[in-house]
Short mmCIF file of C-alpha atoms in Angstrom, two decimals:
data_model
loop_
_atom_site.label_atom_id
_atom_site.label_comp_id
_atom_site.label_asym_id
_atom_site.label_seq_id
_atom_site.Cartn_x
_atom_site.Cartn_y
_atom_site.Cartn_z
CA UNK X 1 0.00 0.00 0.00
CA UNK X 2 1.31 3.34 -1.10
CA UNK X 3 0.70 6.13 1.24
CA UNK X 4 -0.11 9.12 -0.91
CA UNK X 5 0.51 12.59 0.70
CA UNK X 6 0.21 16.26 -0.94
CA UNK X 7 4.41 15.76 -0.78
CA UNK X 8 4.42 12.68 -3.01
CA UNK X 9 1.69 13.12 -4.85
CA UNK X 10 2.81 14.36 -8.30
CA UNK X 11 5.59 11.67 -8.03
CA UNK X 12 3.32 8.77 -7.70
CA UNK X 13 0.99 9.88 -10.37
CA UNK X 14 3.98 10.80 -12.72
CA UNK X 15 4.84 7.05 -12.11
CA UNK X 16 1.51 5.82 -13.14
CA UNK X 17 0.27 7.18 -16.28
CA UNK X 18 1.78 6.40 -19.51
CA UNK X 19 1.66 9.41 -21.53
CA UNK X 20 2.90 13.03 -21.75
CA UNK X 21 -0.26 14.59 -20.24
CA UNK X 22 0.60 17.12 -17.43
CA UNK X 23 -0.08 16.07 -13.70
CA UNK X 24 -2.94 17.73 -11.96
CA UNK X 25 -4.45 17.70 -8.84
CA UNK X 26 -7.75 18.39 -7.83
CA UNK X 27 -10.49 19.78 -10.05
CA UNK X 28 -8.93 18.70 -14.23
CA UNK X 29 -10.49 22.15 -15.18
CA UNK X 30 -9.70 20.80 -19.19
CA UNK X 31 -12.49 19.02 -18.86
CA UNK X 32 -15.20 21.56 -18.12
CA UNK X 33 -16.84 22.26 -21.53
CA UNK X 34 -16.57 25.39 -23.29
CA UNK X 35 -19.70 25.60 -24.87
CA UNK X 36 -23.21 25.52 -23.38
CA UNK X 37 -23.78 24.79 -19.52
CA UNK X 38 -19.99 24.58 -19.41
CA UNK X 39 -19.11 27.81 -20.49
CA UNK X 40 -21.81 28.98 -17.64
CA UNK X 41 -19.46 26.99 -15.34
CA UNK X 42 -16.26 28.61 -16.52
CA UNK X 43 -17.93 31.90 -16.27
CA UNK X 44 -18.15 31.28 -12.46
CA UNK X 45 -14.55 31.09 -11.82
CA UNK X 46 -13.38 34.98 -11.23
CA UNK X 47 -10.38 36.57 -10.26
CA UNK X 48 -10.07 38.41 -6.86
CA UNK X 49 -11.56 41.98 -6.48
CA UNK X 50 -10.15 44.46 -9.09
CA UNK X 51 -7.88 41.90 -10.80
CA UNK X 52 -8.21 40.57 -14.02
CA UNK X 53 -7.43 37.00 -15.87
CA UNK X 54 -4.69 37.04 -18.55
CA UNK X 55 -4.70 33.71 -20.96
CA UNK X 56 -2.29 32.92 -23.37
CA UNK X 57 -2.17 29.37 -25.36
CA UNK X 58 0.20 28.26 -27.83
CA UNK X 59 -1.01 28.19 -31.33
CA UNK X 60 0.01 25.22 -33.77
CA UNK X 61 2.31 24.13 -31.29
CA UNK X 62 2.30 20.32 -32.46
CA UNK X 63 2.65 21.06 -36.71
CA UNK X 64 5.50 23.71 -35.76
CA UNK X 65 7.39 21.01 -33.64
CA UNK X 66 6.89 18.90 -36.60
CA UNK X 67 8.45 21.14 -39.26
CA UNK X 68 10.99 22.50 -36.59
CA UNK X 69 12.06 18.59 -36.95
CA UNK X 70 11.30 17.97 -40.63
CA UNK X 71 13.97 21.08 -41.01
CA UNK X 72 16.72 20.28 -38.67
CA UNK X 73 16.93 16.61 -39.19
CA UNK X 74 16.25 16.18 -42.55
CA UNK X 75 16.64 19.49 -44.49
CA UNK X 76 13.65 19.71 -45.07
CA UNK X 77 11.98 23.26 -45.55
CA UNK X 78 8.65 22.45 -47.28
CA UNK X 79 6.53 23.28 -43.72
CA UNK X 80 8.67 25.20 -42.03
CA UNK X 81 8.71 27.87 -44.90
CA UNK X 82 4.54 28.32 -44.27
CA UNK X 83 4.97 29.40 -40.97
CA UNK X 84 7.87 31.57 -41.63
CA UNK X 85 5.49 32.96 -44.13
CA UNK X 86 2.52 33.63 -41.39
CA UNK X 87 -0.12 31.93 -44.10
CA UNK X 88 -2.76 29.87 -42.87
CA UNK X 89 -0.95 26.10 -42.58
CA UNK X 90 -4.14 23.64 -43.55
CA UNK X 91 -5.00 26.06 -46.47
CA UNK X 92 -1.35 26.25 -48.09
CA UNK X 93 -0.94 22.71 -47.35
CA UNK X 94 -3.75 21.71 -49.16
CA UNK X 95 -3.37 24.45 -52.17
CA UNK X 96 0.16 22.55 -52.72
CA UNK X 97 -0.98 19.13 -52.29
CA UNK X 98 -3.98 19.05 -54.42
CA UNK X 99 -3.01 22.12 -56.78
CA UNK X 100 -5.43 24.16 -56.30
CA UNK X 101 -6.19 28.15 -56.11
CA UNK X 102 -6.49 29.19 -52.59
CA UNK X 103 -10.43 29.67 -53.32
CA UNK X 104 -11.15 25.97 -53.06
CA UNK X 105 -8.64 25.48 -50.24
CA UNK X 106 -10.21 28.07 -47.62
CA UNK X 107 -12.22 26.52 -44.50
CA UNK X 108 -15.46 24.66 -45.97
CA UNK X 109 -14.37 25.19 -50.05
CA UNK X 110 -14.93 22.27 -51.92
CA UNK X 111 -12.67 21.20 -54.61
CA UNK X 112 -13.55 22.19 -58.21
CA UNK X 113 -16.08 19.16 -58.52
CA UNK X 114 -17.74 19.70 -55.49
CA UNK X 115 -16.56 16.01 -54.13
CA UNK X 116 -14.53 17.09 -51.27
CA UNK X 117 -13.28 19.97 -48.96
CA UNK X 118 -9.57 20.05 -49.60
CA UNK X 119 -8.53 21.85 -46.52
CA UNK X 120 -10.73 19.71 -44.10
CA UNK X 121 -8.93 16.46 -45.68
CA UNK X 122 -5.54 18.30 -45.34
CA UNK X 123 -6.25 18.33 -41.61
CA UNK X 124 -7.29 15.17 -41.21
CA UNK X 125 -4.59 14.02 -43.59
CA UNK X 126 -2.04 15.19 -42.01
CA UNK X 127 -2.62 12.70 -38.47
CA UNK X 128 -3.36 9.81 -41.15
CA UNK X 129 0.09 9.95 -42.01
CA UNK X 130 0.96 10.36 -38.54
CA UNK X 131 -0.85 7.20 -37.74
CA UNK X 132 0.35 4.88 -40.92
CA UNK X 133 -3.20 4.77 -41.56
CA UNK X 134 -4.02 3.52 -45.63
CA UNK X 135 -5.90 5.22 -48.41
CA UNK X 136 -8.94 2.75 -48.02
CA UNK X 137 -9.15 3.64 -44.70
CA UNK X 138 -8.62 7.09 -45.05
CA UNK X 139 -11.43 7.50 -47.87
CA UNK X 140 -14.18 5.59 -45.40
CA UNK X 141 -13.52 7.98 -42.71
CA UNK X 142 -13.13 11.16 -44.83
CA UNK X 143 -15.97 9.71 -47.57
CA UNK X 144 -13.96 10.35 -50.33
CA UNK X 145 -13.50 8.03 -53.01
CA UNK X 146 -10.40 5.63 -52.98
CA UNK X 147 -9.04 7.17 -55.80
CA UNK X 148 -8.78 10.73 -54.18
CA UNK X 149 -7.38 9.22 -51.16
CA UNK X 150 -4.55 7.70 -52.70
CA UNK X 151 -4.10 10.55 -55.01
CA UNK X 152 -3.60 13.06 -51.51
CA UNK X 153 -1.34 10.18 -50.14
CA UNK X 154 0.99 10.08 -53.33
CA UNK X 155 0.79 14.25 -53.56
CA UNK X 156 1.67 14.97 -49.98
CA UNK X 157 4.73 12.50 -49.95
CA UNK X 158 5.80 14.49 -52.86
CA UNK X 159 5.09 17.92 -51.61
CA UNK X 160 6.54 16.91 -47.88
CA UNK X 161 8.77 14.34 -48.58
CA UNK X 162 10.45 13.92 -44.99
CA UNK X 163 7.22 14.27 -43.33
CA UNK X 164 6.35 10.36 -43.43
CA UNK X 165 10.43 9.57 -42.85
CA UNK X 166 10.05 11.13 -39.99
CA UNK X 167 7.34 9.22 -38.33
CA UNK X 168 9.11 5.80 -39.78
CA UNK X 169 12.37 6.92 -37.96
CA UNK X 170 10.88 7.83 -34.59
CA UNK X 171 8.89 4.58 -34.45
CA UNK X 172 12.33 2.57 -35.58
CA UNK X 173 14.08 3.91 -32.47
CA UNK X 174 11.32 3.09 -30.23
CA UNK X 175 11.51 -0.32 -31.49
CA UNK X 176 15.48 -0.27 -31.24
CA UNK X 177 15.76 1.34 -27.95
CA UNK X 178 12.45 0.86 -26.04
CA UNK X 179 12.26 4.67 -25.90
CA UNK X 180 11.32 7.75 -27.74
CA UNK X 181 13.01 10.91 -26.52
CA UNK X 182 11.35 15.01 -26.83
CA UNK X 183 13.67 17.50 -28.35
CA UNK X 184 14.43 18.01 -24.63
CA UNK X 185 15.77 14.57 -23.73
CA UNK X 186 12.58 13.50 -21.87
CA UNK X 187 12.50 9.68 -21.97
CA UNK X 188 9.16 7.92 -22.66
CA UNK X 189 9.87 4.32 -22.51
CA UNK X 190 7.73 1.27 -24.06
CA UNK X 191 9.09 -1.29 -21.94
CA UNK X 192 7.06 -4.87 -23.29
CA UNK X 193 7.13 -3.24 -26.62
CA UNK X 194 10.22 -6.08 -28.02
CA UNK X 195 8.53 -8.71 -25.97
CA UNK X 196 4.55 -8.29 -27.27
CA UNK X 197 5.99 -7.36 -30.77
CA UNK X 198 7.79 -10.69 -31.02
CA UNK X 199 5.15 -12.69 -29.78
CA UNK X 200 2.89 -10.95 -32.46
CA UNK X 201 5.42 -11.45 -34.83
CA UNK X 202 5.57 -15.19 -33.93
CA UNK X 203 1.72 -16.00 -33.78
CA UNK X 204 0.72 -14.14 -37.05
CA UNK X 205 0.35 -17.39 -38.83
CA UNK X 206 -1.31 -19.02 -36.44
CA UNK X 207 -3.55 -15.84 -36.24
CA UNK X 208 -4.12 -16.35 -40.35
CA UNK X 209 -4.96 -20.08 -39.68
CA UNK X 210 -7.77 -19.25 -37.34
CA UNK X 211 -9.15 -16.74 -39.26
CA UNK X 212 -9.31 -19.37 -42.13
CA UNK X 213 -11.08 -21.98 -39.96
CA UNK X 214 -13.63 -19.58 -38.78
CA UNK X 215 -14.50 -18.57 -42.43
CA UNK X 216 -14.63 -22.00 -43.26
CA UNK X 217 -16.86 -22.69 -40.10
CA UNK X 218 -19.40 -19.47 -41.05
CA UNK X 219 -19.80 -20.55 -44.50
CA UNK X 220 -20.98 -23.95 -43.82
CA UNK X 221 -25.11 -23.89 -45.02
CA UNK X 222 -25.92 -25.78 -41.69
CA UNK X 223 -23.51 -25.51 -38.71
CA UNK X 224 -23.77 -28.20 -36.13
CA UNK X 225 -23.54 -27.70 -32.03
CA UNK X 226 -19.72 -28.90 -32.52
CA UNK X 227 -19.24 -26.17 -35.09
CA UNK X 228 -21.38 -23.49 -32.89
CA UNK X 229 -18.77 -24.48 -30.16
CA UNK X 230 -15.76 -24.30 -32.22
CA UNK X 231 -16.57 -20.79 -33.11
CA UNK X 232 -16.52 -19.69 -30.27
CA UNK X 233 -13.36 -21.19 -29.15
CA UNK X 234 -11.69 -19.54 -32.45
CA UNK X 235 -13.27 -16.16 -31.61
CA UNK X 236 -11.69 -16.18 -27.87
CA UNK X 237 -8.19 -17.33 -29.18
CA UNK X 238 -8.51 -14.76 -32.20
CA UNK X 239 -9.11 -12.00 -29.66
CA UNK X 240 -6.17 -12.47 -27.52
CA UNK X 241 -4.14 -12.52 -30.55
CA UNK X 242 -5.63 -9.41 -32.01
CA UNK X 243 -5.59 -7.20 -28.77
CA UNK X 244 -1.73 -8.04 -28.66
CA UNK X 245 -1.68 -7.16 -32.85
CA UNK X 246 -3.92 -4.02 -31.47
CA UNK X 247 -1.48 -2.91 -28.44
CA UNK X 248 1.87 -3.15 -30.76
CA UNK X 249 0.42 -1.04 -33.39
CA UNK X 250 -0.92 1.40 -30.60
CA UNK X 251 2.68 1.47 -29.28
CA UNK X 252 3.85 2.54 -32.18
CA UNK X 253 1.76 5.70 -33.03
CA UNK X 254 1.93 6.54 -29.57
CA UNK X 255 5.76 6.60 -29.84
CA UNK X 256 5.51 9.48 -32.59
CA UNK X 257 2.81 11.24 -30.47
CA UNK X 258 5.09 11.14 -27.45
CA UNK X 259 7.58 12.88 -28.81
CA UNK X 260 5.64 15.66 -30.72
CA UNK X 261 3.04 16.16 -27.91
CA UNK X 262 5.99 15.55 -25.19
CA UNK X 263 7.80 18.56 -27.05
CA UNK X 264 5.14 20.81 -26.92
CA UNK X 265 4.27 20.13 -23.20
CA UNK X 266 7.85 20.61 -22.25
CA UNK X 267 7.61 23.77 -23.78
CA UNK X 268 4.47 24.61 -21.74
CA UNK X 269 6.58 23.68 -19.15
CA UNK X 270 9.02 25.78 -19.74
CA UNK X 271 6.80 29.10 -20.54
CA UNK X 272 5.15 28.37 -17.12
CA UNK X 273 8.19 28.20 -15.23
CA UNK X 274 9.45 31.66 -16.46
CA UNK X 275 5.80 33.28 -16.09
CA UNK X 276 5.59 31.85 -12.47
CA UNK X 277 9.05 33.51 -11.71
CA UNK X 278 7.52 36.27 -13.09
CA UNK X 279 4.15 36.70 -11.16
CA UNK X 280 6.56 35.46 -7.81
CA UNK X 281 8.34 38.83 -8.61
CA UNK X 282 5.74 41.02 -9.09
CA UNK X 283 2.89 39.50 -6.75
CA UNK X 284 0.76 38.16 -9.42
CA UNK X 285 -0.74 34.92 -9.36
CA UNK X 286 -0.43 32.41 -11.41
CA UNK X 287 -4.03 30.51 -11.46
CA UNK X 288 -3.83 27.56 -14.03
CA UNK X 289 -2.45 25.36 -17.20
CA UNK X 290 -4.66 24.25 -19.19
CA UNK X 291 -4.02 22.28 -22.31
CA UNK X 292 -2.02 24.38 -24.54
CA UNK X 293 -2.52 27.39 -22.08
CA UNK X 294 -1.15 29.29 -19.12
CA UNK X 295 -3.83 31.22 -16.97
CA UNK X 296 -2.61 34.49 -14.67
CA UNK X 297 -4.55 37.24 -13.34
CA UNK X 298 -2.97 40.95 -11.91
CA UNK X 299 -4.24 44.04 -10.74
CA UNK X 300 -5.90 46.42 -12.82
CA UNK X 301 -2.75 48.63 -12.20
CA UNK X 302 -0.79 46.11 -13.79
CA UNK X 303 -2.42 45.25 -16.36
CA UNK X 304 -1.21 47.00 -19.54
CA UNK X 305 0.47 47.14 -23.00
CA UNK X 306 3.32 45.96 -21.72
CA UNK X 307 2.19 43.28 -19.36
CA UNK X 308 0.66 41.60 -22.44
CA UNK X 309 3.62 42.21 -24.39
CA UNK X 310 5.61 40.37 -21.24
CA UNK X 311 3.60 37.63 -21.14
CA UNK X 312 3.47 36.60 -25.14
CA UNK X 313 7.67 36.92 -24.85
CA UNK X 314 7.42 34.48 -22.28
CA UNK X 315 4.97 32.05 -24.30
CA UNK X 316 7.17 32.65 -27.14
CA UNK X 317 10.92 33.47 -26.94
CA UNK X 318 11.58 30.96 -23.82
CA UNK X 319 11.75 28.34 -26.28
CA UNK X 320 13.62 28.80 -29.32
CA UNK X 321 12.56 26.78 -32.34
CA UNK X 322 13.67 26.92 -36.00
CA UNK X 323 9.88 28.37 -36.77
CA UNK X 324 8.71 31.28 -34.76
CA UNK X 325 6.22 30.18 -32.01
CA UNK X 326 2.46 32.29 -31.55
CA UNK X 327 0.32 32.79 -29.02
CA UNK X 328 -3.07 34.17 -28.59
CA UNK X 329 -3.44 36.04 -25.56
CA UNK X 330 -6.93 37.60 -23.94
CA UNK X 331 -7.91 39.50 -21.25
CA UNK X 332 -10.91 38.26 -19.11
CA UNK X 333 -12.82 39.72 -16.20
CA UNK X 334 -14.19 35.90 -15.70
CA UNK X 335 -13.07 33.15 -17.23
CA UNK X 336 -14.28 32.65 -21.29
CA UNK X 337 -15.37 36.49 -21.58
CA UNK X 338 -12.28 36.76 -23.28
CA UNK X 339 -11.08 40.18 -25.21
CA UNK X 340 -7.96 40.82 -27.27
CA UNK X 341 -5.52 43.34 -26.15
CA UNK X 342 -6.55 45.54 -29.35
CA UNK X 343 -9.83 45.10 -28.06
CA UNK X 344 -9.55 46.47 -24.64
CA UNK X 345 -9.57 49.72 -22.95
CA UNK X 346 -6.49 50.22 -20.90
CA UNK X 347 -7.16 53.60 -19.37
CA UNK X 348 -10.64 52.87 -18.32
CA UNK X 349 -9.40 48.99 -17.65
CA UNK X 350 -13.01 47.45 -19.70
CA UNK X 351 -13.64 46.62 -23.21
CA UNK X 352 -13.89 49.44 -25.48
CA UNK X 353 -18.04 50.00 -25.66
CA UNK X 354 -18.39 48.81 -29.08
CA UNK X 355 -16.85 45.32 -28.60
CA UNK X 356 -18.23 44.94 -25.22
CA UNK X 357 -21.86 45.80 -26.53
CA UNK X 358 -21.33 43.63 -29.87
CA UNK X 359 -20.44 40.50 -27.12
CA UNK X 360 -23.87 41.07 -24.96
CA UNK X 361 -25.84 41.68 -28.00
#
C-alpha cells in the first residue's frame, strides 16, 4: 500500500500514467466544456476583487514542432517555410498538395467538382500519415473516393517528402531502444514493446490459420452444435491474438505522439516556469495550465500594454525553435469572456463600448 501525501503526490501519479499529459491535482479544469452549460461553469470562476485574468495558449504548437524537426533533421523546408510565411498552414498545405487556387482550399471550399473539402482532408490528412493509416481507410472515414485518397497520399509525400520519414524513424528507435526521446531529452519508454511485438510477430500465422477456420466454419449452409462451439473457441483465441496485434500497433503511433506532444508540453513547461518567476516577482498569481494554455490574473494597475507584451515573450521566446512560435493572448474579467488586447480599454481597464456591446448583444 502506497501512502499518498500532498508531498508525493505528483511523483506517484507521474509514475503511473503512460503518456505526456501534465499532472494535476484536484479539479482537471480541461475538462469543463466550453460551450453551453460549461461555459456557464467557466464563467463562475473569477479573479479576486479588481484583478483581471490574462490567458495565453500556444497556437500550432504540435505542426511547428513537426516542421521545426522535418527542417533540422532532414533538411527539409517544405513546412517550415509556411509558418515563416505567417499563411494559414491547412490552407497552403492543401493548395500545394492538391493544386489548387487558394479559393477551393479556404475553411469549408470544396474542390472544383464539389466532391470534397480540400482543406478539411488536409487536416485530417495530415494525423493519417501520422498514424500509418491507408488510403482505403482514409477514404471511409473522410468519404472520399479511394481514388482521391490515394491521389492526396501520393501528392503529400511528394510535396513533404520527410514528413512520413520522420514518423518511420521515430517509431524505428522506439523499437530499437524501447524509448522515444522530446527535443528536450525526456525519456518515454515502451518497456514490453520487443517482448509483445515478437510474440505478435511469432503467432501471425497461427492468427491467419484461425481466421481461415472460422470462415470455413461461417460458411458452412448448416452448422452443427460442434461447429457453434468451435466458433466460439476460435473467436476467444482470435481475440487475444488481435488485442496483442492491437497494443503493438498502438505502441507505435503513440511513440511518434510522445515525442511531438511531449515537445510541446515541455515547452508549456518551460513558458510556465518563467511566467511563475515572473508573477513570484511582481505578486501576481499564477491561477492555471490548461491544455495548450497558461492562466494568470494581476491588478488592474498592472495590467497594460506591456504586461501583455511580457507575457506573449514568455509564451514565445523561452523556447527557441527553427519556426517562430504564436500565441493568442486575452484578457478576461471571468473566465471565457475573453477580449484581445486591441480590443480592450487600458485607461478605463473594460472593453472598449463597441466590442463589449457587440459581445452582450
Amino acid at each position: 500500500m502506497i501512502n499518498v501525501t500532498d508531498e508525493n503526490y505528483h511523483e506517484i501519479v507521474k509514475t503511473l500514467i503512460a503518456d505526456d499529459r501534465k499532472v494535476k491535482k484536484g479539479v482537471n479544469l480541461q475538462n469543463i466544456a466550453s460551450k453551453g452549460d460549461g461555459k456557464r461553469v467557466r464563467n463562475c470562476f473569477v479573479p479576486r476583487d479588481g484583478w483581471f485574468f490574462i490567458g495565453s495558449d500556444l497556437g500550432q504548437i504540435e505542426p511547428r514542432i513537426q516542421a521545426h524537426i522535418m527542417y533540422e533533421r532532414y533538411g527539409d523546408n517544405s513546412m517550415r517555410q509556411i509558418f515563416l510565411d505567417g499563411v494559414d498552414l491547412y490552407t497552403t498545405m492543401a493548395m500545394m498538395t492538391f493544386g489548387l487556387e487558394k479559393e477551393h482550399c479556404v475553411d469549408k471550399a470544396y474542390d472544383p467538382t464539389g466532391t470534397f473539402q480540400p482543406r478539411k482532408l488536409m487536416k485530417t490528412g495530415v494525423l493519417a500519415v501520422s498514424y500509418d493509416q491507408k488510403p482505403a481507410s482514409f477514404a471511409q472515414k473522410m468519404s472520399v473516393t479511394k481514388e482521391v485518397a490515394e491521389m492526396f497520399f501520393a501528392n503529400f509525400n511528394e510535396q513533404f517528402p520527410s514528413f512520413s520519414q520522420m514518423v518511420a524513424d521515430i517509431r524505428e528507435g522506439m523499437k530499437k531502444n524501447g524509448y522515444v526521446e522530446t527535443l528536450f531529452g525526456r525519456k518515454r519508454r515502451f518497456p514490453d514493446y520487443k517482448k509483445v511485438a515478437a510474440e505478435v510477430a511469432k503467432s501471425e500465422q497461427r492468427l491467419i490459420r484461425l481466421y481461415t477456420e472460422r470462415k470455413q466454419i461461417r460458411n458452412k449452409k448448416a452448422q452443427t452444435p460442434r461447429d457453434i462451439e468451435r466458433l466460439a473457441q476460435l473467436q476467444t483465441e482470435i481475440d487475444i491474438l488481435a488485442d496483442k496485434r492491437g497494443l503493438v500497433g498502438y505502441w507505435e503511433r503513440a511513440a511518434f505522439n510522445a515525442v511531438i506532444q511531449g515537445t510541446g508540453a515541455d515547452i508549456l513547461k518551460m513558458n510556465g516556469n518563467r511566467i511563475a518567476r515572473i508573477c513570484m516577482e511582481r505578486g501576481w498569481e499564477f491561477n492555471a495550465s490548461i491544455h495548450d494554455e497558461i492562466k494568470i490574473s494581476v491588478p488592474a494597475t498592472d495590467l497594460t500594454p506591456e504586461t501583455i507584451t511580457l507575457v506573449k515573450d514568455a509564451m514565445t521566446n523561452t523556447v527557441k525553435l527553427t519556426v517562430p512560435l504564436i500565441t493568442d493572448t486575452v484578457i478576461e474579467p471571468v473566465w471565457m469572456e475573453e477580449y484581445s488586447p486591441e480590443d480592450w480599454d487600458f485607461v478605463l481597464q473594460k472593453p472598449k463600448e463597441e466590442i463589449y456591446n457587440d459581445y452582450y448583444n
